[in-house]
GROMACS .gro file of C-alpha atoms in nm:
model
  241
    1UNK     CA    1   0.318   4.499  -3.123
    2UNK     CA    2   0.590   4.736  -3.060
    3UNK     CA    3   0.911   4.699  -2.888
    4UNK     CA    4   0.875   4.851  -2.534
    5UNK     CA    5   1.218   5.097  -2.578
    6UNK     CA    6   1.321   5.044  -2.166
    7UNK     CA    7   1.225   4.666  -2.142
    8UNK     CA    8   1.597   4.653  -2.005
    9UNK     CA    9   1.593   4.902  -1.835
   10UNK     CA   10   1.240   4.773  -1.616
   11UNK     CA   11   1.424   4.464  -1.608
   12UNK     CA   12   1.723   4.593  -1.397
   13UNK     CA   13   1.516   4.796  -1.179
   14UNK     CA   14   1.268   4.470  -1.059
   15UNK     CA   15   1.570   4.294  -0.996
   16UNK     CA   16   1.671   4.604  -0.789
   17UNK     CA   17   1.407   4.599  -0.611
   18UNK     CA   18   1.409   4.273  -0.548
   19UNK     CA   19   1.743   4.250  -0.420
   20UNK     CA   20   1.623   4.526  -0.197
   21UNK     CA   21   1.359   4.338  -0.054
   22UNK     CA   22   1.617   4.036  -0.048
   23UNK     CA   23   1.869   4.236   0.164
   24UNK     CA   24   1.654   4.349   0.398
   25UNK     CA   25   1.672   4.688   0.312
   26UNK     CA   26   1.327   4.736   0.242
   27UNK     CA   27   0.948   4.665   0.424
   28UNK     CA   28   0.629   4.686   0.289
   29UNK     CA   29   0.610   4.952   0.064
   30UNK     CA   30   0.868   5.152   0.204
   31UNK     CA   31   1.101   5.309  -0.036
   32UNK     CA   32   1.181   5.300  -0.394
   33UNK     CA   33   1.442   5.293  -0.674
   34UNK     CA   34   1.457   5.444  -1.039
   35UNK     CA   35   1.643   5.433  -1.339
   36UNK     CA   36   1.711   5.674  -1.616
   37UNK     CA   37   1.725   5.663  -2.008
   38UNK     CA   38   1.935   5.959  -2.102
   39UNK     CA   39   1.830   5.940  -2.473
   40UNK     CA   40   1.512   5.932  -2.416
   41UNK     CA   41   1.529   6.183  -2.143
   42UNK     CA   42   1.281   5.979  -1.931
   43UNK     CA   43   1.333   5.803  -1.540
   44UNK     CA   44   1.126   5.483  -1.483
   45UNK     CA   45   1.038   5.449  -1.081
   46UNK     CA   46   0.807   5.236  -0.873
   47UNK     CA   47   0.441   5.374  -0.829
   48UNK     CA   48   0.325   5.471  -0.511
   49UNK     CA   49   0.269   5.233  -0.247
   50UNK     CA   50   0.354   4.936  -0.409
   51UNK     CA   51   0.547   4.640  -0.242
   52UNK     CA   52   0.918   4.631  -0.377
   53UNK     CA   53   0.868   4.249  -0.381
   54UNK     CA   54   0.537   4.237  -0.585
   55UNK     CA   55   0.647   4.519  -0.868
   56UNK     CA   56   0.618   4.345  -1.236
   57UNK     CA   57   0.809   4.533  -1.480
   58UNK     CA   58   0.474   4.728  -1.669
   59UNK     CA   59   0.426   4.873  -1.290
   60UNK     CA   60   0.718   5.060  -1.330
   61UNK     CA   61   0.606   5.455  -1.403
   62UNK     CA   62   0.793   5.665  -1.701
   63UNK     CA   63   0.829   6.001  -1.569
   64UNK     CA   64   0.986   6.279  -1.795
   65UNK     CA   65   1.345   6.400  -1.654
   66UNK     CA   66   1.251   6.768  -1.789
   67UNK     CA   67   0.856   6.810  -1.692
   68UNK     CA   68   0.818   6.565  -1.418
   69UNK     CA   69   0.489   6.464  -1.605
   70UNK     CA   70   0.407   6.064  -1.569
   71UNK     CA   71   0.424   5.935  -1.914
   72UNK     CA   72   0.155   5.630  -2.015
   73UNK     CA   73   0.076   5.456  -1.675
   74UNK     CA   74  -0.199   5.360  -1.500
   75UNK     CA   75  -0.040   5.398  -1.179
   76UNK     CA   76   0.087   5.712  -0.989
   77UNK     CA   77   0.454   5.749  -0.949
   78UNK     CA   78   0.613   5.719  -0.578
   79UNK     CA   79   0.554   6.040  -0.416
   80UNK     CA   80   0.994   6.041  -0.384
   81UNK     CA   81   0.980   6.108  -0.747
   82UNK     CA   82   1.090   6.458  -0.699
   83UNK     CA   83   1.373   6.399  -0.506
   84UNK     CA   84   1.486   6.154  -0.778
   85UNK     CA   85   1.452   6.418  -1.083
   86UNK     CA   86   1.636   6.710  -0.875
   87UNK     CA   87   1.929   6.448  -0.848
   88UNK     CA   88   1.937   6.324  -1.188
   89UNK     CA   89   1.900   6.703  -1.313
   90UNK     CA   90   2.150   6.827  -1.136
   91UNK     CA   91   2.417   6.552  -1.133
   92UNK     CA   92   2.464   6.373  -1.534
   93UNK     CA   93   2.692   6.115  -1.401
   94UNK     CA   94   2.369   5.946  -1.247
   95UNK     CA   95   2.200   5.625  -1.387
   96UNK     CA   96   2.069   5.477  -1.067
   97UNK     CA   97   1.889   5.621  -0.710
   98UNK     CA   98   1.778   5.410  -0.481
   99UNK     CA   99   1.576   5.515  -0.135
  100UNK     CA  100   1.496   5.293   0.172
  101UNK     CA  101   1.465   5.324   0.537
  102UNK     CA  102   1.652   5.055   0.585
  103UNK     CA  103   1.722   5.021   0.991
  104UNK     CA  104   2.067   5.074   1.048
  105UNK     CA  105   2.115   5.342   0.794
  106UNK     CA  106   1.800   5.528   0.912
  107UNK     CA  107   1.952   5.536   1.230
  108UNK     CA  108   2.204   5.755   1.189
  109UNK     CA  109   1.985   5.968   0.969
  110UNK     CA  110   1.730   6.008   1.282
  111UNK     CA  111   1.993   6.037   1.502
  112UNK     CA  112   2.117   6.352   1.256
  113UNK     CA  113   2.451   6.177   1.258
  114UNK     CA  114   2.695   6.146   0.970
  115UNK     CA  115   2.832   5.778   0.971
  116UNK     CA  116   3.227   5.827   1.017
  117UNK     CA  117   3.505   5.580   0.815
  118UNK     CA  118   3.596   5.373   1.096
  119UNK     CA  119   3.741   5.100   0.893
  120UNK     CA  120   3.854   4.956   0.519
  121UNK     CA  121   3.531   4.814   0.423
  122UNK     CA  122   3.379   5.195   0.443
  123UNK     CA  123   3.666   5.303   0.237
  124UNK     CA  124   3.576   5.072  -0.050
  125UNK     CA  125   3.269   5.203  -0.092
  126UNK     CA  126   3.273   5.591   0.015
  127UNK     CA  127   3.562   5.827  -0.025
  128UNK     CA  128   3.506   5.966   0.367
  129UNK     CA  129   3.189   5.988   0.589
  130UNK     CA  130   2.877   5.947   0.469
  131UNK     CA  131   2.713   6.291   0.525
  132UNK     CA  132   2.367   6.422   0.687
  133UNK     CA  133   2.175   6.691   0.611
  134UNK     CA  134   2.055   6.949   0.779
  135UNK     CA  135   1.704   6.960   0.884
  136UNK     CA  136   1.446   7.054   0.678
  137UNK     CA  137   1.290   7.372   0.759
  138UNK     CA  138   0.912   7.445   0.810
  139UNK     CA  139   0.855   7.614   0.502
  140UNK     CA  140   1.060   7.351   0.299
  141UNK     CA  141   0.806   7.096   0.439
  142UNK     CA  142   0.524   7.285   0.407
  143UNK     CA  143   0.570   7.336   0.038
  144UNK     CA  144   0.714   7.105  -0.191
  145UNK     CA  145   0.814   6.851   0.071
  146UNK     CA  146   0.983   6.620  -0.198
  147UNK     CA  147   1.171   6.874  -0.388
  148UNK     CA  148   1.313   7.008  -0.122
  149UNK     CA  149   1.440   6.675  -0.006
  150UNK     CA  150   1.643   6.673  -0.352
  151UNK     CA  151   1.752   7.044  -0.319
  152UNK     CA  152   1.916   6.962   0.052
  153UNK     CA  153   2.072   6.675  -0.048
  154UNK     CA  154   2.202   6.865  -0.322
  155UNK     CA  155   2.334   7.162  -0.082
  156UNK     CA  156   2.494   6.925   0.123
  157UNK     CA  157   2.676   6.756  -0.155
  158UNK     CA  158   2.804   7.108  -0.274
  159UNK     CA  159   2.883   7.249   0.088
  160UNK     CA  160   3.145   6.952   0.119
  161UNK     CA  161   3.258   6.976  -0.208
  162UNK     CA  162   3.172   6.601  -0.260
  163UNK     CA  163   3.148   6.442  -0.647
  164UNK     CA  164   2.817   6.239  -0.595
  165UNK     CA  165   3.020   5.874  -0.761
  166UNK     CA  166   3.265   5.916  -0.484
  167UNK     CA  167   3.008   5.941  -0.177
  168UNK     CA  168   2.719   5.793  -0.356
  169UNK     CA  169   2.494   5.831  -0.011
  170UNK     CA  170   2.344   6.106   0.167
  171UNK     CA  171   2.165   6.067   0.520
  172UNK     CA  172   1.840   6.291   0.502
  173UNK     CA  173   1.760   6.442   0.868
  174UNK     CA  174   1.532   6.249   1.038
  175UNK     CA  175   1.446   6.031   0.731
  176UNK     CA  176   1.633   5.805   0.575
  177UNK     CA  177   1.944   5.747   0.265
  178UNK     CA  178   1.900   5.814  -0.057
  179UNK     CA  179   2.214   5.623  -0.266
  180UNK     CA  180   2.256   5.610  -0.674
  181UNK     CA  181   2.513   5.474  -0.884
  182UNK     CA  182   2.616   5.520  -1.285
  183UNK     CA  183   2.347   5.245  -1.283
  184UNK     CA  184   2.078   5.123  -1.080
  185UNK     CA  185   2.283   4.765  -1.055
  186UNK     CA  186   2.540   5.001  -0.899
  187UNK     CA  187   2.273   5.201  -0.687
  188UNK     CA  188   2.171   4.900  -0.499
  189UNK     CA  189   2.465   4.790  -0.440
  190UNK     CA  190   2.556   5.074  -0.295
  191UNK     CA  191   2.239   5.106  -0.034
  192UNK     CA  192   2.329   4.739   0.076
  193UNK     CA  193   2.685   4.859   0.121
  194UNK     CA  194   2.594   5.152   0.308
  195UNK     CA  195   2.364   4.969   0.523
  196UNK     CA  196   2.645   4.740   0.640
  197UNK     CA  197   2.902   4.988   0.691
  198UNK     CA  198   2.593   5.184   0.936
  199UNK     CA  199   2.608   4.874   1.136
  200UNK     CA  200   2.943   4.838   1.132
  201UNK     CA  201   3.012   5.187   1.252
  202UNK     CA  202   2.750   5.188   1.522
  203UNK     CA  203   2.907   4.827   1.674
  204UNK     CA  204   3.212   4.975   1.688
  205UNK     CA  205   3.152   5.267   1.881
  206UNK     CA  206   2.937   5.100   2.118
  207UNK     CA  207   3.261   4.888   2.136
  208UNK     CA  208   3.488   5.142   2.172
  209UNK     CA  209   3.299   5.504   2.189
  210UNK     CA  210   3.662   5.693   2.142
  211UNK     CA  211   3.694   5.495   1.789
  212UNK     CA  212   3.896   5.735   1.582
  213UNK     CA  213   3.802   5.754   1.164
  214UNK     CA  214   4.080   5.525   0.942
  215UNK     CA  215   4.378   5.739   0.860
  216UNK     CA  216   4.360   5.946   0.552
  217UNK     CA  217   4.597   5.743   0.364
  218UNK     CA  218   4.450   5.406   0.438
  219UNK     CA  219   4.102   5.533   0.295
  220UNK     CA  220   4.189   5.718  -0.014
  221UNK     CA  221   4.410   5.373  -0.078
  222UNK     CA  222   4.096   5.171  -0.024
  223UNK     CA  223   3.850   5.393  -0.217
  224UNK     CA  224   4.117   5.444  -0.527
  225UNK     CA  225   4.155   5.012  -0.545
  226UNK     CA  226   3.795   5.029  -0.650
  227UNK     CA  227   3.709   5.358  -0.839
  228UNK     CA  228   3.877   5.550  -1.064
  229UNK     CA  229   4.138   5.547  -1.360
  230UNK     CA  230   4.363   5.362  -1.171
  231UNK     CA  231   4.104   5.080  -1.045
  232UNK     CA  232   4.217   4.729  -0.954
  233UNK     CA  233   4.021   4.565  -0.779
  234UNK     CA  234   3.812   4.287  -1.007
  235UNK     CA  235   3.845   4.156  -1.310
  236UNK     CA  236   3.873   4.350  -1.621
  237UNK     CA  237   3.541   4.299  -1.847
  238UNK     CA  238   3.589   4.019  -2.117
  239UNK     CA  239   3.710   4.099  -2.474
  240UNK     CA  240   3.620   3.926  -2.789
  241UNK     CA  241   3.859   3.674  -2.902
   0.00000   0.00000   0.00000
């Protein structure tokens, strides 16, 4: 029997969705997460309405990152599979996209509210405030309602002049995040991060409305201990003795 070429890869993403599930982040079939094989030039995602929680690694839907075109599955890909291959098309750096409507983050995204660096532990994750878009016009949902998700993310991302590993999150209008990461490990950790720093944010200012964003300095500090050339934070990976 042959090898299945992105066992690892299906691996990584049930444990991402899992963890999903685990954290919270994720109800029912809501949302979704994918992974990419560069190589191979295909993204693996969860079909359509399936619980994160139940998915079983053969679930998981090849899609190909040049045709969109499903690739030997019995089930239908999530209907965010669109979204996923503008962002992975567009941005190489990618390995990883995760999407939930997770509460706190969804929020602010229904709100139409950017989530503002109030604080260190926002820094560490996102170089500055985690944007919104704009709001989908009626054409845009009229058409292709999922590709036009990915384009506005994409225009937001470019209007701010924002590389996608250093603000790994963008707030759709009136939906919900979509995060990724040079992995999907990475991705999720990332939407758990981001959900905690939308609670965090939102406590605050109902704490103190007038709550001012962390100083410049402090942030880019905070952000640059993490990611980067000049990373710190951790321990370096192990080396054969």
């Amino acid at each position: 029997m042959p090898t299945d070429p992105f066992r690892d890869l299906r691996e990584e993403l049930c444990r991402g969705h899992r963890r999903l599930a685990e954290a919270g982040l994720v109800a029912l079939s809501f949302g979704n997460a994918s992974g990419i094989d560069r190589t191979a030039g295909v993204v693996l995602i969860k079909p359509s309405g399936i619980a994160c929680d139940a998915l079983e690694p053969d679930m998981l839907v090849p899609v190909a990152l040049e045709t969109g075109r499903p690739l030997d599955s019995r089930y239908r890909p999530s209907s965010d599979t669109p979204t996923h291959l503008v962002l992975y098309r567009r941005y190489p750096e990618l390995g990883g996209i995760v999407h939930t409507h997770s509460p706190q983050a969804s929020a602010w995204a229904q709100a139409r509210l950017s989530i503002p660096p109030l604080g260190t532990t926002h820094a560490d994750h996102f170089a500055g405030e985690v944007p919104v878009t704009r709001a989908l016009r009626r054409h845009e949902v009229a058409g292709a309602y999922e590709l036009e998700t990915g384009h506005v993310i994409v225009e937001t991302l470019e209007r701010l002049r924002l590389h996608p590993l250093d603000m790994p999150a963008v707030l759709v209008a009136s939906h919900g995040p979509f995060v990724w990461g040079a992995s999907v490990t990475e991705a999720v950790d990332n939407a758990i991060a981001l959900e905690i720093v939308a609670a965090m944010a939102a406590d605050t200012l109902r704490l103190r409305p007038q709550a001012r964003s962390v100083g410049r300095w402090l942030l880019e500090r905070h952000h640059s201990r993490k990611h980067g050339p000049d990373a710190y934070y951790g321990q370096r990976p192990s080396t054969p003795t």
